[in-house]
Short mmCIF file of C-alpha atoms in Angstrom, two decimals:
data_model
loop_
_atom_site.label_atom_id
_atom_site.label_comp_id
_atom_site.label_asym_id
_atom_site.label_seq_id
_atom_site.Cartn_x
_atom_site.Cartn_y
_atom_site.Cartn_z
CA MET I 81 0.40 -5.16 10.43
CA LYS I 82 -0.75 -1.58 9.86
CA THR I 83 -2.55 -0.81 6.60
CA ILE I 84 -2.25 2.33 4.55
CA ILE I 85 -4.61 3.11 1.59
CA ILE I 86 -3.04 5.20 -1.15
CA THR I 87 -5.60 6.58 -3.57
CA GLY I 88 -4.60 7.30 -7.15
CA GLY I 89 -1.59 4.97 -6.85
CA ALA I 90 -1.59 4.00 -10.50
CA GLY I 91 -1.13 7.58 -11.59
CA PHE I 92 2.16 9.51 -12.07
CA ILE I 93 2.92 10.79 -8.61
CA GLY I 94 0.86 8.11 -6.91
CA SER I 95 2.86 5.25 -8.39
CA HIS I 96 6.12 6.75 -7.03
CA VAL I 97 4.44 7.16 -3.59
CA VAL I 98 3.31 3.59 -3.66
CA ARG I 99 6.81 2.33 -4.53
CA GLN I 100 8.37 4.47 -1.82
CA PHE I 101 6.04 2.98 0.84
CA VAL I 102 5.98 -0.63 -0.39
CA SER I 103 9.79 -0.74 -0.67
CA LYS I 104 10.58 1.15 2.50
CA TYR I 105 8.00 -0.43 4.83
CA PRO I 106 7.66 -4.19 4.21
CA GLN I 107 5.93 -4.38 7.64
CA ILE I 108 3.00 -2.24 6.45
CA ASN I 109 0.22 -3.39 4.09
CA ILE I 110 -0.07 -0.93 1.20
CA ILE I 111 -3.44 -0.83 -0.62
CA ASN I 112 -3.28 0.96 -3.94
CA LEU I 113 -6.82 2.20 -4.70
CA ASP I 114 -7.32 3.58 -8.21
CA ALA I 115 -10.16 3.86 -10.72
CA LEU I 116 -7.77 3.38 -13.63
CA THR I 117 -9.07 6.26 -15.59
CA TYR I 118 -7.13 7.51 -18.62
CA ALA I 119 -4.04 8.59 -16.59
CA GLY I 120 -3.94 5.51 -14.33
CA ASN I 121 -1.57 2.81 -15.58
CA LEU I 122 -0.74 -0.42 -13.71
CA GLU I 123 2.39 -0.78 -15.98
CA ASN I 124 3.83 1.91 -13.70
CA LEU I 125 3.92 -0.69 -10.90
CA LYS I 126 4.84 -3.96 -12.57
CA ASP I 127 7.84 -4.33 -10.34
CA LEU I 128 5.60 -4.39 -7.23
CA GLU I 129 2.93 -6.90 -8.37
CA ASN I 130 4.29 -9.85 -6.36
CA LYS I 131 5.37 -7.95 -3.19
CA PRO I 132 3.59 -9.48 -0.14
CA ASN I 133 2.71 -6.09 1.34
CA TYR I 134 1.11 -4.67 -1.86
CA LYS I 135 -2.39 -5.07 -3.07
CA PHE I 136 -4.28 -3.25 -5.88
CA VAL I 137 -7.92 -2.49 -5.53
CA LYS I 138 -9.87 -1.01 -8.49
CA ALA I 139 -12.43 1.50 -7.18
CA ASP I 140 -13.71 5.04 -7.82
CA ILE I 141 -13.63 7.43 -4.94
CA VAL I 142 -16.82 9.05 -6.35
CA ASN I 143 -18.73 5.83 -5.36
CA GLU I 144 -19.60 6.40 -1.69
CA ASN I 145 -20.87 2.81 -0.96
CA GLU I 146 -17.89 1.14 -2.57
CA ILE I 147 -15.45 3.27 -0.69
CA PHE I 148 -17.23 2.59 2.66
CA GLU I 149 -17.07 -1.18 1.95
CA ILE I 150 -13.38 -1.05 1.10
CA PHE I 151 -12.55 0.96 4.27
CA THR I 152 -14.63 -1.46 6.34
CA LYS I 153 -12.86 -4.50 4.86
CA TYR I 154 -9.27 -3.23 5.12
CA GLN I 155 -9.56 -1.01 8.23
CA PRO I 156 -6.74 1.34 7.20
CA ASP I 157 -4.73 3.11 9.75
CA GLY I 158 -3.76 5.75 7.25
CA ILE I 159 -4.93 7.29 3.98
CA ILE I 160 -2.76 9.12 1.59
CA HIS I 161 -5.12 10.73 -0.85
CA LEU I 162 -3.65 11.54 -4.33
CA ALA I 163 -6.54 10.46 -6.59
CA ALA I 164 -7.66 13.50 -8.57
CA GLU I 165 -8.46 14.94 -11.90
CA SER I 166 -5.38 17.18 -12.39
CA HIS I 167 -5.07 18.58 -15.94
CA VAL I 168 -6.11 22.24 -16.21
CA ASP I 169 -7.12 22.04 -19.87
CA ARG I 170 -9.40 19.13 -19.20
CA SER I 171 -11.03 21.12 -16.33
CA ILE I 172 -11.85 23.93 -18.70
CA SER I 173 -13.61 21.50 -21.02
CA ASN I 174 -15.36 19.39 -18.31
CA PRO I 175 -15.45 21.17 -14.98
CA LEU I 176 -18.06 18.90 -13.52
CA ASP I 177 -15.77 15.85 -13.64
CA PHE I 178 -13.36 17.75 -11.47
CA VAL I 179 -16.04 18.64 -9.00
CA LYS I 180 -17.18 15.00 -8.69
CA THR I 181 -13.66 13.48 -8.31
CA ASN I 182 -11.75 16.19 -6.37
CA VAL I 183 -14.57 17.49 -4.17
CA LEU I 184 -17.17 14.72 -3.68
CA GLY I 185 -14.52 12.00 -3.94
CA THR I 186 -12.49 13.62 -1.15
CA VAL I 187 -15.57 14.03 1.10
CA ASN I 188 -16.34 10.26 0.54
CA LEU I 189 -12.91 9.38 1.80
CA LEU I 190 -13.08 11.70 4.75
CA ASN I 191 -16.51 10.22 5.70
CA ALA I 192 -15.25 6.67 5.40
CA ALA I 193 -12.23 7.41 7.55
CA LYS I 194 -14.31 9.18 10.18
CA ASN I 195 -16.84 6.31 10.29
CA ILE I 196 -14.33 3.41 10.65
CA TRP I 197 -12.09 5.27 13.15
CA ASN I 198 -15.13 6.40 15.10
CA GLY I 199 -13.26 8.84 17.25
CA ASN I 200 -10.36 6.53 18.02
CA TYR I 201 -7.69 8.52 16.23
CA GLU I 202 -4.58 7.16 18.01
CA GLY I 203 -2.04 6.20 15.32
CA LYS I 204 -4.37 7.30 12.48
CA ARG I 205 -3.78 9.94 9.79
CA PHE I 206 -5.41 11.38 6.65
CA HIS I 207 -2.85 12.89 4.34
CA HIS I 208 -4.34 14.99 1.64
CA VAL I 209 -2.07 15.80 -1.35
CA SER I 210 -2.92 19.11 -2.99
CA THR I 211 -1.38 21.60 -5.35
CA ASP I 212 0.18 25.10 -5.35
CA GLU I 213 -2.39 26.22 -7.87
CA VAL I 214 -4.91 26.78 -5.10
CA TYR I 215 -3.05 29.99 -4.25
CA GLY I 216 -3.70 31.59 -7.63
CA THR I 217 -0.94 33.43 -9.34
CA LEU I 218 2.08 35.61 -8.41
CA GLY I 219 3.66 38.64 -10.06
CA ASP I 220 7.37 38.88 -10.70
CA THR I 221 8.27 38.60 -7.08
CA GLY I 222 7.10 36.74 -3.96
CA PHE I 223 6.40 33.14 -2.97
CA PHE I 224 3.48 31.04 -1.85
CA THR I 225 3.67 30.14 1.86
CA GLU I 226 1.38 27.98 3.99
CA THR I 227 -0.49 31.10 5.01
CA THR I 228 -1.09 32.55 1.56
CA ALA I 229 -4.76 33.20 0.89
CA TYR I 230 -6.49 30.86 -1.57
CA ASP I 231 -7.30 32.41 -4.94
CA PRO I 232 -7.90 29.64 -7.53
CA HIS I 233 -8.40 30.66 -11.16
CA SER I 234 -9.31 27.49 -13.01
CA PRO I 235 -11.99 24.81 -12.41
CA TYR I 236 -9.12 22.39 -11.50
CA SER I 237 -7.59 24.66 -8.87
CA ALA I 238 -11.06 25.63 -7.47
CA SER I 239 -11.89 21.95 -7.09
CA LYS I 240 -8.62 21.31 -5.28
CA ALA I 241 -9.06 24.40 -3.09
CA SER I 242 -12.52 23.13 -2.12
CA SER I 243 -11.12 19.72 -1.20
CA ASP I 244 -8.46 21.32 0.98
CA HIS I 245 -11.23 23.29 2.77
CA PHE I 246 -13.24 20.08 3.40
CA VAL I 247 -10.09 18.38 4.84
CA ARG I 248 -9.56 21.26 7.24
CA ALA I 249 -13.21 21.35 8.11
CA TYR I 250 -13.17 17.68 9.15
CA GLN I 251 -10.11 18.38 11.34
CA ASP I 252 -11.96 21.32 13.08
CA THR I 253 -15.36 19.71 13.23
CA TYR I 254 -14.73 16.09 13.98
CA GLY I 255 -11.12 16.11 15.21
CA LEU I 256 -9.99 14.00 12.28
CA PRO I 257 -6.13 13.79 12.23
CA VAL I 258 -5.15 15.37 8.98
CA VAL I 259 -2.17 16.86 7.19
CA ILE I 260 -2.12 18.68 3.85
CA THR I 261 0.66 19.09 1.37
CA ASN I 262 0.68 21.57 -1.52
CA CYS I 263 3.23 20.85 -4.15
CA SER I 264 4.63 22.55 -7.28
CA ASN I 265 4.84 21.06 -10.69
CA ASN I 266 6.17 17.51 -10.71
CA TYR I 267 8.28 15.86 -13.49
CA GLY I 268 9.98 12.51 -13.85
CA PRO I 269 9.48 8.91 -15.06
CA ASN I 270 5.93 7.64 -15.86
CA HIS I 271 4.67 11.21 -16.43
CA PHE I 272 1.52 11.04 -18.54
CA PRO I 273 2.28 12.77 -21.89
CA GLU I 274 -0.43 15.39 -21.85
CA LYS I 275 1.87 17.41 -19.51
CA LEU I 276 4.54 19.71 -20.83
CA ILE I 277 7.78 17.77 -20.38
CA PRO I 278 6.72 14.22 -21.53
CA LEU I 279 4.65 15.85 -24.34
CA CYS I 280 7.73 17.63 -25.61
CA ILE I 281 9.91 14.46 -25.35
CA HIS I 282 7.30 12.49 -27.29
CA ASN I 283 6.91 15.07 -29.92
CA ILE I 284 10.65 15.56 -30.40
CA LEU I 285 10.99 11.74 -30.93
CA ASN I 286 8.23 11.92 -33.54
CA LYS I 287 9.27 15.24 -35.05
CA LYS I 288 6.08 16.97 -34.18
CA PRO I 289 5.44 20.55 -33.12
CA LEU I 290 6.23 21.53 -29.53
CA PRO I 291 3.12 23.58 -28.48
CA ILE I 292 3.87 26.53 -26.13
CA TYR I 293 0.99 28.60 -24.75
CA GLY I 294 1.01 32.36 -25.35
CA ASP I 295 4.53 33.95 -25.19
CA GLY I 296 5.97 31.06 -23.25
CA LYS I 297 6.80 33.22 -20.26
CA PHE I 298 4.50 31.47 -17.79
CA THR I 299 6.67 30.52 -14.89
CA ARG I 300 6.53 27.37 -12.69
CA ASP I 301 8.46 25.84 -9.86
CA TRP I 302 9.52 22.31 -10.82
CA LEU I 303 10.09 19.30 -8.51
CA TYR I 304 11.49 15.89 -9.38
CA VAL I 305 8.75 13.39 -8.55
CA MET I 306 10.88 11.04 -6.41
CA ASP I 307 11.70 14.02 -4.16
CA HIS I 308 7.92 14.63 -3.76
CA ALA I 309 7.39 10.94 -2.76
CA ILE I 310 10.04 11.25 -0.06
CA ALA I 311 8.50 14.48 1.16
CA ILE I 312 5.02 12.77 1.36
CA ASP I 313 6.62 9.91 3.37
CA LEU I 314 8.16 12.41 5.74
CA VAL I 315 5.07 14.53 6.29
CA PHE I 316 2.80 11.43 6.67
CA HIS I 317 5.04 10.08 9.43
CA GLU I 318 6.39 13.19 11.13
CA GLY I 319 4.15 16.13 10.14
CA LYS I 320 1.93 17.73 12.78
CA ASN I 321 -1.85 17.10 12.81
CA GLY I 322 -3.76 19.99 11.31
CA GLU I 323 -0.74 21.48 9.51
CA SER I 324 -0.05 22.20 5.86
CA TYR I 325 3.31 21.80 4.26
CA ASN I 326 4.39 23.39 0.96
CA ILE I 327 6.70 21.29 -1.15
CA GLY I 328 8.72 22.91 -3.88
CA GLY I 329 11.90 22.70 -5.78
CA PHE I 330 13.15 26.24 -5.28
CA ASN I 331 13.51 25.97 -9.00
CA GLU I 332 11.60 28.41 -11.22
CA TRP I 333 11.56 28.12 -15.06
CA LYS I 334 9.70 30.02 -17.68
CA ASN I 335 8.04 27.54 -20.02
CA ILE I 336 9.96 28.62 -23.05
CA ASP I 337 13.36 28.37 -21.24
CA LEU I 338 12.43 24.95 -19.92
CA VAL I 339 11.54 23.65 -23.35
CA LYS I 340 14.76 25.04 -24.87
CA GLU I 341 16.72 23.30 -22.14
CA LEU I 342 14.87 20.11 -22.96
CA CYS I 343 15.60 20.49 -26.63
CA LYS I 344 19.23 20.97 -25.94
CA GLN I 345 19.50 17.85 -23.85
CA MET I 346 17.42 15.84 -26.27
CA ASP I 347 19.57 16.87 -29.25
CA SER I 348 22.73 15.88 -27.21
CA LYS I 349 21.26 12.42 -26.26
CA LEU I 350 19.88 11.76 -29.76
CA GLY I 351 23.07 12.89 -31.56
CA ASN I 352 21.15 15.67 -33.38
CA SER I 353 22.76 18.92 -34.58
CA VAL I 354 22.47 21.70 -32.01
CA GLY I 355 19.15 23.50 -32.47
CA THR I 356 17.37 20.71 -34.29
CA SER I 357 14.65 20.17 -31.68
CA GLU I 358 14.22 23.85 -30.91
CA GLN I 359 12.97 24.39 -34.48
CA LEU I 360 9.90 22.41 -33.56
CA ILE I 361 8.74 25.02 -30.98
CA THR I 362 5.30 26.34 -31.98
CA PHE I 363 3.39 29.07 -30.12
CA VAL I 364 -0.31 28.38 -29.73
CA THR I 365 -3.31 30.44 -28.39
CA ASP I 366 -3.10 30.84 -24.66
CA ARG I 367 -5.67 29.02 -22.51
CA PRO I 368 -8.25 30.88 -20.46
CA GLY I 369 -7.35 31.96 -16.93
CA HIS I 370 -3.66 30.99 -17.33
CA ASP I 371 -1.81 31.85 -14.17
CA LEU I 372 1.42 33.88 -14.78
CA ARG I 373 3.70 32.46 -12.07
CA TYR I 374 3.82 29.89 -9.31
CA ALA I 375 6.64 29.80 -6.77
CA ILE I 376 6.67 27.74 -3.56
CA ASP I 377 8.44 28.67 -0.34
CA ALA I 378 9.28 25.30 1.13
CA THR I 379 11.13 26.73 4.17
CA LYS I 380 8.67 25.17 6.64
CA ILE I 381 9.12 21.56 5.59
CA ASN I 382 12.94 22.12 5.40
CA LYS I 383 13.19 23.62 8.91
CA GLU I 384 10.69 21.40 10.64
CA LEU I 385 11.24 18.01 8.95
CA GLY I 386 14.64 18.51 7.26
CA TRP I 387 13.41 17.89 3.70
CA LYS I 388 15.04 19.44 0.63
CA PRO I 389 15.24 18.48 -3.10
CA SER I 390 17.98 15.93 -3.95
CA VAL I 391 18.70 17.00 -7.55
CA THR I 392 18.92 20.13 -9.65
CA PHE I 393 16.36 20.62 -12.38
CA GLU I 394 18.98 19.99 -15.04
CA GLU I 395 19.95 16.69 -13.35
CA GLY I 396 16.36 15.63 -12.91
CA LEU I 397 15.46 16.49 -16.43
CA SER I 398 18.37 14.45 -17.75
CA LYS I 399 17.21 11.40 -15.63
CA THR I 400 13.72 11.94 -17.02
CA ILE I 401 14.71 12.07 -20.55
CA ASP I 402 16.90 8.94 -20.06
CA TRP I 403 13.89 7.06 -18.59
CA PHE I 404 11.57 8.00 -21.52
CA LEU I 405 14.24 7.08 -24.12
CA ALA I 406 14.70 3.69 -22.39
CA ASN I 407 10.95 3.15 -22.22
CA GLN I 408 9.60 4.18 -25.60
CA GLU I 409 7.27 1.25 -25.61
CA TRP I 410 5.56 2.54 -22.50
CA LEU I 411 5.27 6.00 -24.13
CA ASP I 412 3.94 4.56 -27.31
CA ASN I 413 1.22 2.69 -25.36
CA VAL I 414 0.15 5.62 -23.38
CA THR I 415 -0.07 7.95 -26.41
CA SER I 416 -2.38 5.68 -28.41
CA GLY I 417 -6.18 5.64 -28.66
CA ASP I 418 -8.27 8.16 -26.72
CA TYR I 419 -5.28 10.20 -25.71
CA LEU I 420 -4.33 10.98 -29.32
CA LYS I 421 -7.98 12.12 -30.02
CA TYR I 422 -7.77 14.42 -27.00
CA TYR I 423 -4.39 15.62 -28.06
CA GLU I 424 -5.65 16.50 -31.56
CA LYS I 425 -8.67 18.35 -30.10
CA GLN I 426 -6.63 20.24 -27.53
CA TYR I 427 -3.67 21.37 -29.58
CA SER I 428 -4.83 21.41 -33.15
#
């Protein structure tokens, strides 16, 4: 049986990718490698625990020796690398953590793959999952394409840009078979509630303020997480070595408009009077280096691999809200302890 290691598989996006691969490919061993930091949660994968082709391994990609031992033991044919520090606000407070995980951790994985494959790259692949934030910011028009120059503005996006460059360097220098995907903002079930959509769902349920940075006009392209998992599956199996693929929802929303749509749907689902949740909107001081607009041109992956989003944003948001309402125990567990302390510090 082939073996694929998926890093960060206990996180939000990673857990959906793990489920996609474990369920779709019973003939492939899937190793979920995760350090279980604050955003990693094995509750996301309870339904897979007893699957014969699934195994969880607790490890930190920053630990070079540990990663080399794991790769030597399992001899993976493929690596799908999602493990990352990903929250911009945290990167502003603790940039070195992002350098260690996103840059050094990625290089550790590249070295481990290079060493165990030892030039025998037939049937092998290293898939690096990145972000649209590496491209910087857009004005009112235009889109990020695969050839857009990198222009990161936060410690988070700078660390991801650096990791992208290392992946390409290993392709060019050592011939390592790599693909890179850069995706827009994801949303959906299991989303850690420091991010905008689950944060607002949680706060509406608890009648707390909905914090919106600046004037709320910062614009993002949003993609339902399960569509992202399908795209990763497609690129991993059918993408061309050395290529990058942008993954986006063709779906731009200003933050304030998104939150208002969420409030409207929440009021409807909770039986509240129209406008009840919207009264909780609170504008807070903008964060440093806040990019104005992201927008992905996903034409390449559509034309070359036939991928496109399966749901509209309104449909995906409704599915997301339904999941959180049906899993309030999960939400309560995640929003306790250290997360609450961070939340109070970040948004007070």
